[in-house]
Amino acid sequence: MDEQQPKDRVARIQDEWRRERPELDVTPQGVIGRLHRLADRLGEELRLVYGRYGLSEGEFDVLCALRRAGEPYERAPGELAAHTMVTTGAMTKRIDRLEKAGLVTRRRSADDQRGRIVALTAPGQDLIDRAFAEHMHNERRLVDLLSADEASSLETLLTTWLSHLEPPRIRS
């Protein structure tokens, strides 16, 4: 870290650990701790937009997964869970709230009478189209805090790191 720049919270925590446990290498905390803090701050900034549309982060995620499906903007609940990385139980609660708000509908699957299909309603599509456009403007604002080169380098680094932690996706 630049000696001229004041130390951030993570650097101060590292200094304290170096004092208390000098035998431990706390340098990874500089990356991981800052990523945690950045994720928290970014989450706060993103949730401001979702809230303007009366949505939680999870509800926004479900509506986006349905919209990305393309016409007729529908998916089975299990497929939605896979596209949003939440449990089916959590997905059911999100769908219940969205259905009550008139943003999605549920119906029996034509292929499997035990299965259900969740679909965007016209008001749901209108809402997510507006919310997603504002979300993208917000993300642009946040990424533009970096130079284009910094953003590109960071994306490359994060993609590489994530590829080491996430298993490759198997196509079915």
Coordinates of C-alpha atoms in Angstrom, one line a residue:
M1 CA 0.0 0.0 0.0
D2 CA 1.2 3.5 -0.8
E3 CA 2.8 5.1 2.2
Q4 CA 1.4 8.5 1.3
Q5 CA -2.2 7.2 1.4
P6 CA -3.9 6.8 4.7
K7 CA -4.4 3.2 5.8
D8 CA -7.8 1.8 5.2
R9 CA -9.7 -0.4 7.7
V10 CA -8.2 -3.6 6.3
A11 CA -4.7 -2.4 6.5
R12 CA -5.2 -1.3 10.1
I13 CA -6.6 -4.8 11.0
Q14 CA -3.6 -6.4 9.3
D15 CA -1.3 -4.2 11.3
E16 CA -3.0 -5.3 14.5
W17 CA -2.7 -9.0 13.6
R18 CA 0.9 -8.6 12.6
R19 CA 1.5 -7.1 16.1
E20 CA -0.5 -9.9 17.9
R21 CA 0.4 -12.9 15.7
P22 CA 3.7 -12.0 13.9
E23 CA 4.3 -15.7 13.0
L24 CA 1.2 -15.6 10.7
D25 CA 1.1 -14.3 7.1
V26 CA -1.8 -12.0 7.1
T27 CA -1.2 -10.7 3.5
P28 CA -4.2 -12.7 2.1
Q29 CA -6.4 -10.7 4.3
G30 CA -5.5 -7.6 2.2
V31 CA -7.3 -9.2 -0.8
I32 CA -10.0 -11.1 0.9
G33 CA -10.9 -8.4 3.4
R34 CA -11.1 -5.8 0.8
L35 CA -13.2 -8.0 -1.5
H36 CA -15.6 -8.6 1.4
R37 CA -15.9 -4.9 2.1
L38 CA -16.3 -4.1 -1.6
A39 CA -19.0 -6.7 -2.0
D40 CA -20.9 -5.3 1.0
R41 CA -20.6 -1.7 -0.4
L42 CA -21.6 -2.8 -3.9
G43 CA -24.5 -4.8 -2.5
E44 CA -25.8 -1.6 -0.7
E45 CA -25.5 0.4 -3.9
L46 CA -27.3 -2.2 -6.0
R47 CA -30.1 -2.8 -3.5
L48 CA -31.0 1.0 -3.6
V49 CA -32.1 0.4 -7.2
Y50 CA -34.1 -2.8 -6.4
G51 CA -35.8 -1.0 -3.6
R52 CA -37.0 1.8 -5.9
Y53 CA -39.0 -0.8 -7.7
G54 CA -40.3 -2.5 -4.6
L55 CA -38.1 -5.5 -5.1
S56 CA -35.7 -7.4 -2.8
E57 CA -32.4 -8.6 -4.3
G58 CA -33.8 -12.1 -4.6
E59 CA -37.0 -11.0 -6.3
F60 CA -35.0 -8.9 -8.8
D61 CA -32.9 -12.0 -9.5
V62 CA -36.0 -14.2 -10.2
L63 CA -37.6 -11.6 -12.5
C64 CA -34.3 -11.3 -14.4
A65 CA -34.0 -15.1 -14.7
L66 CA -37.5 -15.2 -16.2
R67 CA -36.8 -12.2 -18.6
R68 CA -33.5 -13.8 -19.8
A69 CA -35.3 -17.0 -20.6
G70 CA -36.8 -15.2 -23.7
E71 CA -40.4 -15.5 -24.9
P72 CA -42.6 -16.7 -23.3
Y73 CA -40.5 -15.7 -20.3
E74 CA -41.1 -18.7 -18.2
R75 CA -39.1 -21.4 -16.3
A76 CA -39.8 -24.3 -13.9
P77 CA -39.1 -23.4 -10.3
G78 CA -36.2 -25.9 -10.2
E79 CA -34.7 -24.2 -13.3
L80 CA -35.2 -20.8 -11.6
A81 CA -33.4 -22.1 -8.5
A82 CA -30.5 -23.3 -10.7
H83 CA -30.3 -19.9 -12.5
T84 CA -30.3 -17.9 -9.3
M85 CA -28.3 -20.3 -7.1
V86 CA -30.8 -20.5 -4.3
T87 CA -32.6 -23.4 -2.7
T88 CA -36.0 -24.5 -4.0
G89 CA -37.5 -23.5 -0.6
A90 CA -36.2 -20.0 -0.9
M91 CA -37.4 -19.9 -4.5
T92 CA -40.9 -20.9 -3.4
K93 CA -41.1 -17.9 -1.0
R94 CA -39.8 -15.5 -3.7
I95 CA -42.3 -16.8 -6.2
D96 CA -45.1 -16.5 -3.7
R97 CA -44.3 -12.8 -3.1
L98 CA -44.0 -12.1 -6.8
E99 CA -47.2 -13.9 -7.6
K100 CA -49.1 -12.0 -4.9
A101 CA -47.7 -8.7 -6.4
G102 CA -49.1 -9.8 -9.8
L103 CA -45.6 -9.9 -11.4
V104 CA -45.6 -13.7 -12.1
T105 CA -48.1 -16.5 -12.5
R106 CA -47.8 -20.2 -11.8
R107 CA -49.5 -23.0 -13.8
R108 CA -49.2 -26.7 -14.2
S109 CA -46.7 -27.9 -16.7
A110 CA -48.2 -29.4 -19.9
D111 CA -45.4 -32.0 -19.9
D112 CA -45.7 -33.1 -16.2
Q113 CA -48.9 -32.4 -14.3
R114 CA -47.0 -32.5 -11.0
G115 CA -44.6 -29.8 -12.3
R116 CA -45.2 -26.1 -12.3
I117 CA -44.2 -23.3 -14.6
V118 CA -43.6 -19.7 -13.5
A119 CA -44.1 -17.0 -16.0
L120 CA -43.7 -13.2 -16.1
T121 CA -46.9 -11.3 -16.4
A122 CA -47.1 -8.2 -18.6
P123 CA -46.7 -5.9 -15.5
G124 CA -43.8 -8.1 -14.3
Q125 CA -42.0 -7.7 -17.7
D126 CA -42.6 -4.0 -17.7
L127 CA -41.2 -3.7 -14.2
I128 CA -38.1 -5.8 -14.7
D129 CA -37.3 -4.1 -18.0
R130 CA -37.4 -0.7 -16.3
A131 CA -35.6 -2.0 -13.2
F132 CA -32.9 -3.8 -15.2
A133 CA -32.2 -0.7 -17.3
E134 CA -31.6 1.4 -14.2
H135 CA -29.6 -1.4 -12.7
M136 CA -27.3 -1.4 -15.7
H137 CA -26.9 2.4 -15.4
N138 CA -26.0 1.9 -11.7
E139 CA -23.5 -0.8 -12.5
R140 CA -21.9 1.4 -15.1
R141 CA -21.6 4.2 -12.6
L142 CA -19.9 1.9 -10.1
V143 CA -17.5 0.4 -12.6
D144 CA -16.7 3.8 -14.0
L145 CA -15.0 4.6 -10.7
L146 CA -12.1 2.6 -12.3
S147 CA -10.4 3.4 -15.5
A148 CA -11.3 1.2 -18.5
D149 CA -7.9 -0.6 -18.2
E150 CA -8.4 -1.1 -14.5
A151 CA -11.9 -2.5 -15.0
S152 CA -10.7 -4.8 -17.8
S153 CA -7.8 -6.1 -15.7
L154 CA -10.0 -6.6 -12.7
E155 CA -12.5 -8.6 -14.8
T156 CA -9.7 -10.8 -16.1
L157 CA -8.3 -11.4 -12.6
L158 CA -11.7 -12.2 -11.1
T159 CA -12.7 -14.5 -14.0
T160 CA -9.4 -16.4 -13.6
W161 CA -9.8 -16.6 -9.8
L162 CA -13.4 -17.7 -9.9
S163 CA -12.6 -20.4 -12.5
H164 CA -10.3 -22.0 -9.8
L165 CA -13.1 -22.0 -7.2
E166 CA -16.1 -22.9 -9.3
P167 CA -16.4 -26.3 -11.0
P168 CA -16.8 -26.1 -14.7
R169 CA -20.4 -26.1 -15.8
I170 CA -21.5 -29.2 -17.5
R171 CA -23.8 -28.7 -20.4
S172 CA -26.9 -31.0 -20.5

